[in-house]
XYZ file of C-alpha atoms in Angstrom:
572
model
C -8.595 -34.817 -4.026
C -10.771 -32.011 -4.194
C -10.347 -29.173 -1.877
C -13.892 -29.451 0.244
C -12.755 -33.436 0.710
C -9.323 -32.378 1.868
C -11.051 -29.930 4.747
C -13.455 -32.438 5.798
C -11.116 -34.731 6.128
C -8.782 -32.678 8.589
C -11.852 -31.592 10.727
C -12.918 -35.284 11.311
C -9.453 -36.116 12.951
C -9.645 -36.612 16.117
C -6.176 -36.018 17.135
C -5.647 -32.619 17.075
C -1.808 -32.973 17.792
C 0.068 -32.795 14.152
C -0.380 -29.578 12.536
C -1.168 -29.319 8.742
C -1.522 -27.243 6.165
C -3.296 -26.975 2.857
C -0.481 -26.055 0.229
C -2.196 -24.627 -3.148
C 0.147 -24.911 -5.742
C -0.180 -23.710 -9.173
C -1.079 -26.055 -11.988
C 1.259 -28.285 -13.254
C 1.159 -27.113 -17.053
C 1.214 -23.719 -15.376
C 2.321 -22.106 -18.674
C 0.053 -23.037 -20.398
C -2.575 -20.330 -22.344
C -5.728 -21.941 -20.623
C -4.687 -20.677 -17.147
C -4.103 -16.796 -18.497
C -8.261 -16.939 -19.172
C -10.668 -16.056 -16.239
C -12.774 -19.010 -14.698
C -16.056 -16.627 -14.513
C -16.890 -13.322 -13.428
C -15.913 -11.980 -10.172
C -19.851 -10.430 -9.634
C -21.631 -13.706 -10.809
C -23.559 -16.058 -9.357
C -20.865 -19.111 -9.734
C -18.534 -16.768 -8.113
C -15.003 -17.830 -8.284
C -14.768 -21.182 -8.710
C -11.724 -22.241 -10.367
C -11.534 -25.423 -12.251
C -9.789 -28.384 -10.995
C -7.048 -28.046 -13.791
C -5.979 -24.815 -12.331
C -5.825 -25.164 -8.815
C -4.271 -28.316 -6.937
C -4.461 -28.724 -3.002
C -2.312 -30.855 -1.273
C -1.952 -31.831 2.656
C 1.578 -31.619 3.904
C 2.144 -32.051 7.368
C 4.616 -30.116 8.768
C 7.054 -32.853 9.528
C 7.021 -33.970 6.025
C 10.382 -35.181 4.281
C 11.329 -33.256 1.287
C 14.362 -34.991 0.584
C 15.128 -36.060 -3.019
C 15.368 -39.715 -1.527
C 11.685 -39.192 -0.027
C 10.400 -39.207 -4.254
C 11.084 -43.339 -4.342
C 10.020 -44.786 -1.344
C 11.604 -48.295 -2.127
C 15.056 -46.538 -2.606
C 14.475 -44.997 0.801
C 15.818 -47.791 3.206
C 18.655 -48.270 1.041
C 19.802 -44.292 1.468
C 19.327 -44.484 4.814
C 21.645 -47.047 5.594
C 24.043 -45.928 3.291
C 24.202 -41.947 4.891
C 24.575 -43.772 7.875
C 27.635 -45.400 7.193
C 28.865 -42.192 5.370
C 28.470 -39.777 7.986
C 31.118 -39.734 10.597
C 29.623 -39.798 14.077
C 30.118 -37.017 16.302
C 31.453 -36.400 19.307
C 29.496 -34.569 21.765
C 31.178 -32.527 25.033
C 29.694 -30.699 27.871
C 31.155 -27.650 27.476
C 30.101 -24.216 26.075
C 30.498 -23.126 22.535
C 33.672 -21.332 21.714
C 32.727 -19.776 18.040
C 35.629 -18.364 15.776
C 33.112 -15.521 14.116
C 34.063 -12.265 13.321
C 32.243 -9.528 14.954
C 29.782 -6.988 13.222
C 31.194 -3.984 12.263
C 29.738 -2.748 8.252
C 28.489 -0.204 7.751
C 25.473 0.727 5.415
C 26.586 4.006 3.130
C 23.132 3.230 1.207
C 21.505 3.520 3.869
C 22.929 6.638 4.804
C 22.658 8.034 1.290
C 18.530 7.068 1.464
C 18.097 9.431 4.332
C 20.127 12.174 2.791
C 17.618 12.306 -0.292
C 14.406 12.920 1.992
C 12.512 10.378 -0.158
C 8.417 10.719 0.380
C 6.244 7.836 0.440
C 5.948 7.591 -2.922
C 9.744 7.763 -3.392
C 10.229 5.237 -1.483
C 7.512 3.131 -2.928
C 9.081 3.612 -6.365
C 12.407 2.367 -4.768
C 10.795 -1.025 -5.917
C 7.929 -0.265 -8.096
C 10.803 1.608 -10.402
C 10.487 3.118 -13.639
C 11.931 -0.146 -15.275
C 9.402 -2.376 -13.962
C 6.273 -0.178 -14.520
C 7.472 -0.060 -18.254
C 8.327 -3.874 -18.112
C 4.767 -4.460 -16.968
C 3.113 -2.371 -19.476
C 4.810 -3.983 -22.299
C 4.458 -7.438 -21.180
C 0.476 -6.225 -20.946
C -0.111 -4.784 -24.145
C 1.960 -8.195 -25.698
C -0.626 -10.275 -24.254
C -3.449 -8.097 -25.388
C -1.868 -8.168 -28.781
C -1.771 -12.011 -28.868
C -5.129 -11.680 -27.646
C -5.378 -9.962 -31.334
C -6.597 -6.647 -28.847
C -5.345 -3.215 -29.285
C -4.893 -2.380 -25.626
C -2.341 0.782 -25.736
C -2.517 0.774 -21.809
C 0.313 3.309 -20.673
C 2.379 4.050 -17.721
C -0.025 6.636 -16.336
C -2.992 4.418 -16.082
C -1.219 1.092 -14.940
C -0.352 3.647 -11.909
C -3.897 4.257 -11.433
C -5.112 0.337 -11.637
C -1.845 0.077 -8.985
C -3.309 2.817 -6.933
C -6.861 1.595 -6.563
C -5.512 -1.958 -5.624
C -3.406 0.006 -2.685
C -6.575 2.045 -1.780
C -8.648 -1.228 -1.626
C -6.845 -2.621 1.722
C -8.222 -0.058 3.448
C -11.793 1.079 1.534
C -13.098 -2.326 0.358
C -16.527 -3.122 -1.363
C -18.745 -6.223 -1.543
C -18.137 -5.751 -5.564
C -15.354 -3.735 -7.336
C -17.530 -1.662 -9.536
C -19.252 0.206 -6.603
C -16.443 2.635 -6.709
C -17.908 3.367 -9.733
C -21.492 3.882 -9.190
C -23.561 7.081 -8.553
C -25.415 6.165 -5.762
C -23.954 8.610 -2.646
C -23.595 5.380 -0.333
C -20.880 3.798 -2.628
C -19.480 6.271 -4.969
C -15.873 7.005 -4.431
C -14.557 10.049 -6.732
C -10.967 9.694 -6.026
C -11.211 6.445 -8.419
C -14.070 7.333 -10.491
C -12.290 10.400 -11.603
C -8.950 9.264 -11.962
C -10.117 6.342 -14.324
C -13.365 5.193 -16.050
C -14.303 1.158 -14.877
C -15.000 -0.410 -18.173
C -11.072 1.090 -18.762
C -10.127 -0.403 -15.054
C -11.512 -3.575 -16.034
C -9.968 -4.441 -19.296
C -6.566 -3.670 -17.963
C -7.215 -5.684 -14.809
C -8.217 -8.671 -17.108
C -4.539 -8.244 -19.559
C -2.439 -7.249 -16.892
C 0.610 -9.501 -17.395
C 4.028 -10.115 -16.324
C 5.688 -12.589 -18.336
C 5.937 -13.496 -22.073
C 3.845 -16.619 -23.098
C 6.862 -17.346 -25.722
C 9.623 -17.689 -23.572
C 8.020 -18.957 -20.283
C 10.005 -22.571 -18.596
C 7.481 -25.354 -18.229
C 9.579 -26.466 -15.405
C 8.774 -23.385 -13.403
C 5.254 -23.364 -12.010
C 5.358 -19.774 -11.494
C 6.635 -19.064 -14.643
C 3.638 -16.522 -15.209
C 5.539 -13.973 -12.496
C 8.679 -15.289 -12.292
C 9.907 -11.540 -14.317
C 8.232 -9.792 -11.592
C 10.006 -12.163 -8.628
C 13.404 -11.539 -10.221
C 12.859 -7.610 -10.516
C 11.337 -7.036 -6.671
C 13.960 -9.841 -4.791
C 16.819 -7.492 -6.848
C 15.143 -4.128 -6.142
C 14.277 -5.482 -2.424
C 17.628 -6.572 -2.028
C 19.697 -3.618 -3.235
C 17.379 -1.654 -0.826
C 17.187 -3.455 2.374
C 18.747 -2.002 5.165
C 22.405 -3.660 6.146
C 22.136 -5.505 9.151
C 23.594 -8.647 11.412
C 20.609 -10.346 12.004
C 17.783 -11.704 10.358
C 14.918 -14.245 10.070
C 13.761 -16.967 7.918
C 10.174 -18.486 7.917
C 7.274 -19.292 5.666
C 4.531 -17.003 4.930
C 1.372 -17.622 3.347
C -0.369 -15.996 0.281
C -4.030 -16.477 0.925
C -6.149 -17.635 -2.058
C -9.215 -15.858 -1.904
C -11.829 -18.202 -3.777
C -15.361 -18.211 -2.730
C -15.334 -21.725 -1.561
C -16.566 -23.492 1.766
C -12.891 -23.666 2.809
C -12.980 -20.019 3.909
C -15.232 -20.860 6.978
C -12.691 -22.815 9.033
C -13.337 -23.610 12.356
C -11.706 -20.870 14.663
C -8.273 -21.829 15.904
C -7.969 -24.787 13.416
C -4.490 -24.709 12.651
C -5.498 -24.886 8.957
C -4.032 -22.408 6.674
C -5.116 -21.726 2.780
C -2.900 -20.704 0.041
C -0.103 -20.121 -1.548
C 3.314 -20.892 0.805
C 6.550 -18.377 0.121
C 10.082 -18.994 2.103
C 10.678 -15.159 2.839
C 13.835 -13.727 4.426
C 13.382 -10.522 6.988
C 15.287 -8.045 8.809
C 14.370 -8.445 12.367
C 11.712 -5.242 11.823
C 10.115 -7.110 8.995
C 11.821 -5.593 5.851
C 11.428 -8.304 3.003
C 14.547 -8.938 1.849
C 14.174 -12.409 -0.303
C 11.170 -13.953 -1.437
C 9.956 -17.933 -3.237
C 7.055 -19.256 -3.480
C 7.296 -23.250 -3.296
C 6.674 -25.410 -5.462
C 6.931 -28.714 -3.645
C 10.067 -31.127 -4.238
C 8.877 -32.063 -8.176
C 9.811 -28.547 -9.220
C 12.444 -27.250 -6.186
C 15.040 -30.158 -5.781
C 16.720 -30.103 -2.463
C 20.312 -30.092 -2.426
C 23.301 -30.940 0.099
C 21.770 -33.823 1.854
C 19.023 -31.181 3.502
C 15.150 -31.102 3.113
C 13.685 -28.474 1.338
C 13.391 -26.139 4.111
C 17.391 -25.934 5.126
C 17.585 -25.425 1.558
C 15.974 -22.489 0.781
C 17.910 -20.764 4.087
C 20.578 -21.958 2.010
C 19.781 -20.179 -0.820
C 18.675 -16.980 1.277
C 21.967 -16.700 2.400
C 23.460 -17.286 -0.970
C 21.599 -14.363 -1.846
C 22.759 -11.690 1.367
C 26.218 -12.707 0.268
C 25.832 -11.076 -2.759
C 26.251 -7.419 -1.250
C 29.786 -9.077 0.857
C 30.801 -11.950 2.640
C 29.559 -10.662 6.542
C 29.357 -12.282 9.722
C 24.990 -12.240 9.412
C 23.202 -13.840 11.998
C 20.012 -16.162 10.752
C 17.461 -16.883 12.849
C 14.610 -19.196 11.677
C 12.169 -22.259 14.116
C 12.196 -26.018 13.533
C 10.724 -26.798 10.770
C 14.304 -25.837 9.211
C 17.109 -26.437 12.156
C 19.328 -29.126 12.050
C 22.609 -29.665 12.809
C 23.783 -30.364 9.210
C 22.244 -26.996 8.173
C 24.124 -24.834 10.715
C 27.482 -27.103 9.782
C 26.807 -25.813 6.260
C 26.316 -22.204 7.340
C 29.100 -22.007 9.682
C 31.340 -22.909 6.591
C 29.949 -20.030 4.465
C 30.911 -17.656 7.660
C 27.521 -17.125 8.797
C 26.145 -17.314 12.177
C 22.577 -18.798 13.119
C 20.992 -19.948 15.379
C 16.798 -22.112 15.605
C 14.684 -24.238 17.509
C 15.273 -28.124 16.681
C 13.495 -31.053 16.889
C 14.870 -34.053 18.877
C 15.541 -36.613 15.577
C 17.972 -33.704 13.747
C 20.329 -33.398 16.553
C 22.362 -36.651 15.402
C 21.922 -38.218 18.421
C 23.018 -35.529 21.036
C 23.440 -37.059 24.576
C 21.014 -34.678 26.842
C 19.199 -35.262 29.259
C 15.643 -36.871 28.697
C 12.724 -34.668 27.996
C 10.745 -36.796 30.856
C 13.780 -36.260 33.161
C 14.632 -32.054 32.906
C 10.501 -32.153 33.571
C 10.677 -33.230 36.768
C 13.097 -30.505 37.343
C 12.300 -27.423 38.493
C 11.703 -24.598 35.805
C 14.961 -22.834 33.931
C 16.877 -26.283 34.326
C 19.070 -26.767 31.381
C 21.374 -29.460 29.578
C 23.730 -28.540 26.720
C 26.355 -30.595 24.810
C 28.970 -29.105 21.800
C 30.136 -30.900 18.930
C 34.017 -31.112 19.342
C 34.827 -30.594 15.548
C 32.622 -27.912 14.434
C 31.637 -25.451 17.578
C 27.674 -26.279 17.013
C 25.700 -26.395 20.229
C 22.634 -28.206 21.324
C 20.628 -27.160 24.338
C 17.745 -28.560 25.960
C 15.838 -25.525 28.640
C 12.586 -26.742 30.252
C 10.155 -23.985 30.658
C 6.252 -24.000 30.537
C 7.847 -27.255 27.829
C 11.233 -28.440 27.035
C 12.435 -26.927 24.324
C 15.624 -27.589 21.828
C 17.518 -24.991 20.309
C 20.922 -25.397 18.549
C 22.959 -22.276 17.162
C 26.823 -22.020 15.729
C 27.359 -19.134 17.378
C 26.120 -18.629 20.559
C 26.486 -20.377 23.414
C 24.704 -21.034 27.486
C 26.848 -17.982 28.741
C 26.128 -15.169 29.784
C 22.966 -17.092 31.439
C 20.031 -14.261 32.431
C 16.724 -14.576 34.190
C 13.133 -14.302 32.489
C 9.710 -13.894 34.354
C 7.478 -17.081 33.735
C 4.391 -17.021 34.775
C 1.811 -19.199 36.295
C -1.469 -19.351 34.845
C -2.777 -21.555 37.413
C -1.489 -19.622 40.607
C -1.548 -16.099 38.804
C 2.062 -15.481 39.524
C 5.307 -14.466 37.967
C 8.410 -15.942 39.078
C 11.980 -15.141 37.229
C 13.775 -18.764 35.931
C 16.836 -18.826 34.320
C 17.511 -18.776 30.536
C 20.683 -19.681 28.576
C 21.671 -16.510 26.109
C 21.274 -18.503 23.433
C 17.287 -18.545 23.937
C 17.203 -14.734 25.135
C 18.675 -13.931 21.565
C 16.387 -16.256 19.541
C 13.474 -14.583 21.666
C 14.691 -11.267 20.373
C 15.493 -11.330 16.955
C 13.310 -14.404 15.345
C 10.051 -12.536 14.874
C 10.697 -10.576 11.157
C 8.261 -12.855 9.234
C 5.630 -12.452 11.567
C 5.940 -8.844 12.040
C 5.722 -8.671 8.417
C 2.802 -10.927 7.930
C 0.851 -8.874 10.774
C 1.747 -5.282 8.168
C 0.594 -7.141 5.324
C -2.770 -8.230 6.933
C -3.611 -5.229 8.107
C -4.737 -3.540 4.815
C -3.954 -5.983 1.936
C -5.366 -5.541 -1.353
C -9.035 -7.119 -1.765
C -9.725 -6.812 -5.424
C -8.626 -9.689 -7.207
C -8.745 -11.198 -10.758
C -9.860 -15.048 -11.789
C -6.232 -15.959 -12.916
C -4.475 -18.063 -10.122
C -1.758 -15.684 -9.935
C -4.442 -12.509 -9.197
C -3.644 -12.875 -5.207
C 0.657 -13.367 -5.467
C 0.430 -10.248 -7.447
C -1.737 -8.092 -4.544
C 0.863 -10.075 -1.771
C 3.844 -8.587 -4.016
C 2.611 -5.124 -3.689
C 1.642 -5.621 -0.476
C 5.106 -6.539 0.550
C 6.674 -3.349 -1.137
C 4.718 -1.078 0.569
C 5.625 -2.885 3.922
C 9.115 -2.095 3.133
C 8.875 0.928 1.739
C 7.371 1.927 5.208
C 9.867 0.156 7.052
C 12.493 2.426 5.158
C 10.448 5.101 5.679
C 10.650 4.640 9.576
C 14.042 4.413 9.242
C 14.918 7.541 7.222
C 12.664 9.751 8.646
C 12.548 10.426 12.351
C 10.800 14.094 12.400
C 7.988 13.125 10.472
C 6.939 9.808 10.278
C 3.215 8.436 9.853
C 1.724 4.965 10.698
C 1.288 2.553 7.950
C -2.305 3.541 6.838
C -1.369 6.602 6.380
C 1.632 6.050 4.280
C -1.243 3.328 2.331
C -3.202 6.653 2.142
C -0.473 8.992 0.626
C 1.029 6.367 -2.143
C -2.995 6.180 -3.100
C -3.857 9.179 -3.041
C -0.899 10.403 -5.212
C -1.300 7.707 -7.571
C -4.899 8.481 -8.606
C -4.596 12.280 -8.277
C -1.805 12.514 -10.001
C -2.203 9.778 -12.811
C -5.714 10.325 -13.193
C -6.540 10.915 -17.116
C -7.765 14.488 -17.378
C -8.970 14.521 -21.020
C -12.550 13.502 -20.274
C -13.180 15.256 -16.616
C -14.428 18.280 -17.421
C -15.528 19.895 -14.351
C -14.359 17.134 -12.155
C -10.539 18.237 -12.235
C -11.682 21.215 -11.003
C -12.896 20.097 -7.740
C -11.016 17.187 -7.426
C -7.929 20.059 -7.387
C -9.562 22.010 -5.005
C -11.032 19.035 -2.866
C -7.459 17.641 -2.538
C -5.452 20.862 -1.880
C -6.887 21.690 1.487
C -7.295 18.381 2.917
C -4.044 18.585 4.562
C -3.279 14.704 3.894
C 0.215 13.764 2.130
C 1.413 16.711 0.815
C 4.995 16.594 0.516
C 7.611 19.380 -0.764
C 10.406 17.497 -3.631
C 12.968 18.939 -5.917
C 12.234 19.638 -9.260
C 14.643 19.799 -12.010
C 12.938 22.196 -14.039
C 12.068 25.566 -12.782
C 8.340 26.384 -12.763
C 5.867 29.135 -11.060
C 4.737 28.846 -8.098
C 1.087 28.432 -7.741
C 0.991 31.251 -4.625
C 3.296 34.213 -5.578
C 3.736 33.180 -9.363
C 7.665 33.483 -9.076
C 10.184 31.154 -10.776
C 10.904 28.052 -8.444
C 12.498 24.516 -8.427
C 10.413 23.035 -5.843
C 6.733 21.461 -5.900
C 4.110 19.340 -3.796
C 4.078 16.032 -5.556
C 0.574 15.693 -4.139
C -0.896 18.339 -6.133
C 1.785 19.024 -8.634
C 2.341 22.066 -8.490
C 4.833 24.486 -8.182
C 5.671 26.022 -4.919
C 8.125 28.083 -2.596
C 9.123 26.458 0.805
C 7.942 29.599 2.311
C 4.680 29.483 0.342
C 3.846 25.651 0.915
C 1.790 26.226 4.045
C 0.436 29.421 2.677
C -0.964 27.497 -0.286
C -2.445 24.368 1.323
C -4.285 26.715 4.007
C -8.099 27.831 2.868
């Protein structure tokens, strides 16, 4: 179907009860040559519309099985029975949960280690965006451009200046790319336009590259960046702070194609893009990142749907730094009670909305029924032979929730309140629910960082806007470590945008054919009293004020200087 046919057809329904999504995936001969080649220009009339070979949409509702048995539908019946008379039935008490978990007590030396080296913004940036993976990205680039039979010779210094006017495009964005460039004074932006000339910008924007086109695995549909997912989910991994609880959820990648799709209806629950499984820290550090590929290409394993899966799999992966007692928290579209059986045998707690058919057949009271009672009413049951409770609490809705390892005790109280008679009366809550409350919201609070100032330019290739979400994502937690290591001096997240920039372009900017421009640009930058950060040096240099030998510097403006002469120097 094509993609304007898909959206028409959701906005004629007339039951606006099941919620859908549009799930872009990439194509299916996704490494192949033909989808490394731009569609059109970004500045042209056609604007970006991508062939029909390179983008697919599909219509998933959110309730969809994705279930290995849900590929043959005539072998589906047949499964079905024969799970059933697999399974053993449980048995279901009213009682409360009794779990046999160990309680939290790591520590995080890394962590402690971190805040000991004073790490700037751009430290901490290049705690993910290391040396390694700028110089894995620059060869992969100039291999394509060879294939390409071009002589590219791009360099480390100016793939951090394409890097830093992505960053400073979340937050100074223009109807076309090239403005930056231009003379005129309403446009013209000399931070970029002296750090790098555009035709440059724009030939290493169209090569930039991430895999090799010899070695890529057809069965991978993301094959083009699957290098670059390996390197950040180990560099975001080895980083990310050490802590018992964490979320699991989907976040979304937006495609940004000029097509009639943008202009949804407000409050359609319609989203466009790219879908990733992404594993948080309750702040909203990324910890583990995949972007789906649908069942063809990600087989579900262990009896669960796709979904309990990839928790799976997340957990898997926060194993790797020890075997802890870690607390998941993720909503229904991945609870069930085979899921938390499975995680309560690796040791790990968790704890998720459910929906009614995946509590195999839990006894509580009917949905209809706890209505009619008032507000805070509750029903629970636990499964004898494995500790998993189900609860049902009936608040402004009745709601499900089913965790391994916590239970209806200690029970607190919660203000609800009345839209209808403007009042606020407290009900009571199971602790279960108080703690779900608490701790669930990491993906969202890092989806609300990323949208704040995400990176606007993008290329043709359908992999331009996973590459500005990736960056996007390491700057969220290289703030979130920032917040965490620094206490005196911490800044909000555009201004840490603003600093990583700013360094970037000042600092990488290519010097050989700016003439005058350095000049000022020094000058311009030294007294604008934005970013300027005193770091350790390992050789000994002058300082720039009293011209005596010193092992310290401002990595804004690169130049040697005292402690005692830093404020002296950046003060007209």
């Amino acid at each position: 179907m094509k993609l304007l046919e898909v959206l028409n057809a959701l906005e004629e329904e007339e039951s606006g009860q099941s919620r859908e999504e549009i799930f872009i995936a990439p194509p299916n001969n996704a490494s192949g040559d033909f989808t490394d080649e731009d569609s059109g220009d970004e500045d042209g009339r056609r604007g970006t519309h991508l062939p029909g070979n390179v983008l697919h949409a599909f219509v998933v509702p959110e309730d969809s099985g994705t279930g290995e048995d849900d590929d043959d539908p005539q072998l589906q019946p047949a499964m079905k029975k024969q799970k059933a008379v697999v399974e053993p039935q449980r048995v279901w008490t009213k009682r409360d949960i009794c779990p046999d978990f160990t309680s939290w007590t790591a520590s995080d030396p890394h962590m402690e280690d971190l805040k000991s080296q004073e790490l700037s913004p751009v430290g901490l940036f290049e705690l993910f965006f290391d040396e390694g993976t700028i110089n894995f990205i620059v060869n992969e680039t100039n291999r394509y451009a060879w294939q390409k039979n071009v002589n590219l010779g791009l360099t480390a210094q100016e793939l951090k200046c394409v890097l830093g006017i992505l960053i400073l495009s979340g937050y100074i964005s223009y109807p076309r790319r090239r403005m930056f460039w231009e003379t005129s004074p309403d446009s013209h932006h000399h931070l970029v336009a002296d750090a790098i000339r555009r035709d440059r910008f724009e030939l290493i924007f169209s090569y930039l590259h991430f895999a090799d086109n010899n070695e890529l695995d057809e069965s991978d549909r993301f094959a083009k960046v699957r290098p670059l997912i390996v390197r950040m989910n180990y560099n975001f991994q080895k980083h990310a702070p050490l802590e018992e609880f964490y979320s699991f959820g989907e976040s979304m990648c937006e495609y940004f194609g000029h097509r009639g799709s943008k202009h949804l209806p407000a409050g359609k629950p319609v989203r466009l893009g790219y879908k990733i499984w992404c594993g948080t820290t309750s702040r909203g550090y990324l910890v583990w990142f995949e972007p789906s590929q649908g069942t063809l290409f990600t087989k579900p394993d262990r009896g669960l749907d796709l979904g309990g899966s990839m928790v799976v799999k997340f957990v898997d992966a926060l194993q790797t730094r020890g075997c802890l007692p870690y607390h998941i928290f993720f909503d229904k579209v991945f609870t069930s009670v085979k899921l938390m059986s499975i995680l309560r045998k690796k040791g790990v707690k968790a704890t998720g909305t459910v929906r009614e058919y995946r509590t195999e057949r839990c006894p509580l009271k009917d949905p209809k029924e706890l209505k009619r009672m008032k507000r805070g009413s509750f029903d629970y049951k636990v499964d004898e032979s494995e500790e998993i409770i189900v609860c049902r609490w009936h608040d402004s809705s009745v709601v499900n929730i089913c965790s391994n390892a916590v239970g209806i005790e200690p029970a607190g109280l919660t203000n609800h309140h009345s839209g209808a008679a403007k009042t606020q009366a407290q009900v009571h809550q199971p602790s279960l629910l108080r703690l779900y409350q608490e701790k669930v919201g990491g993906v969202g609070r890092m989806d609300q960082n990323i949208a704040k100032y995400k990176v606007k330019i993008r290329g043709m290739k359908w992999y331009s806007s996973f590459i500005g979400y990736v960056i996007d994502a390491a700057l969220n937690n290289a703030w979130q470590l920032h917040r965490i290591c620094c206490h005196d001096a911490q800044v909000d997240l555009l201004a840490f945008r603003r600093y990583v920039a700013c360094v970037y372009l000042e600092s990488n900017a290519d010097t050989s054919s700016q003439g005058r421009r350095s000049r000022r640009l020094e000058t311009e930058s030294r007294f604008d009293m934005i970013g300027h950060w005193i770091i350790h040096q390992d050789k000994r240099t002058r300082c720039a004020l009293c011209h005596s030998q010193t092992n310290t510097r401002c990595e804004k403006c690169q130049k040697g200087v005292h402690a005692k002469c830093f404020r002296a120097y950046h003060i007209r």
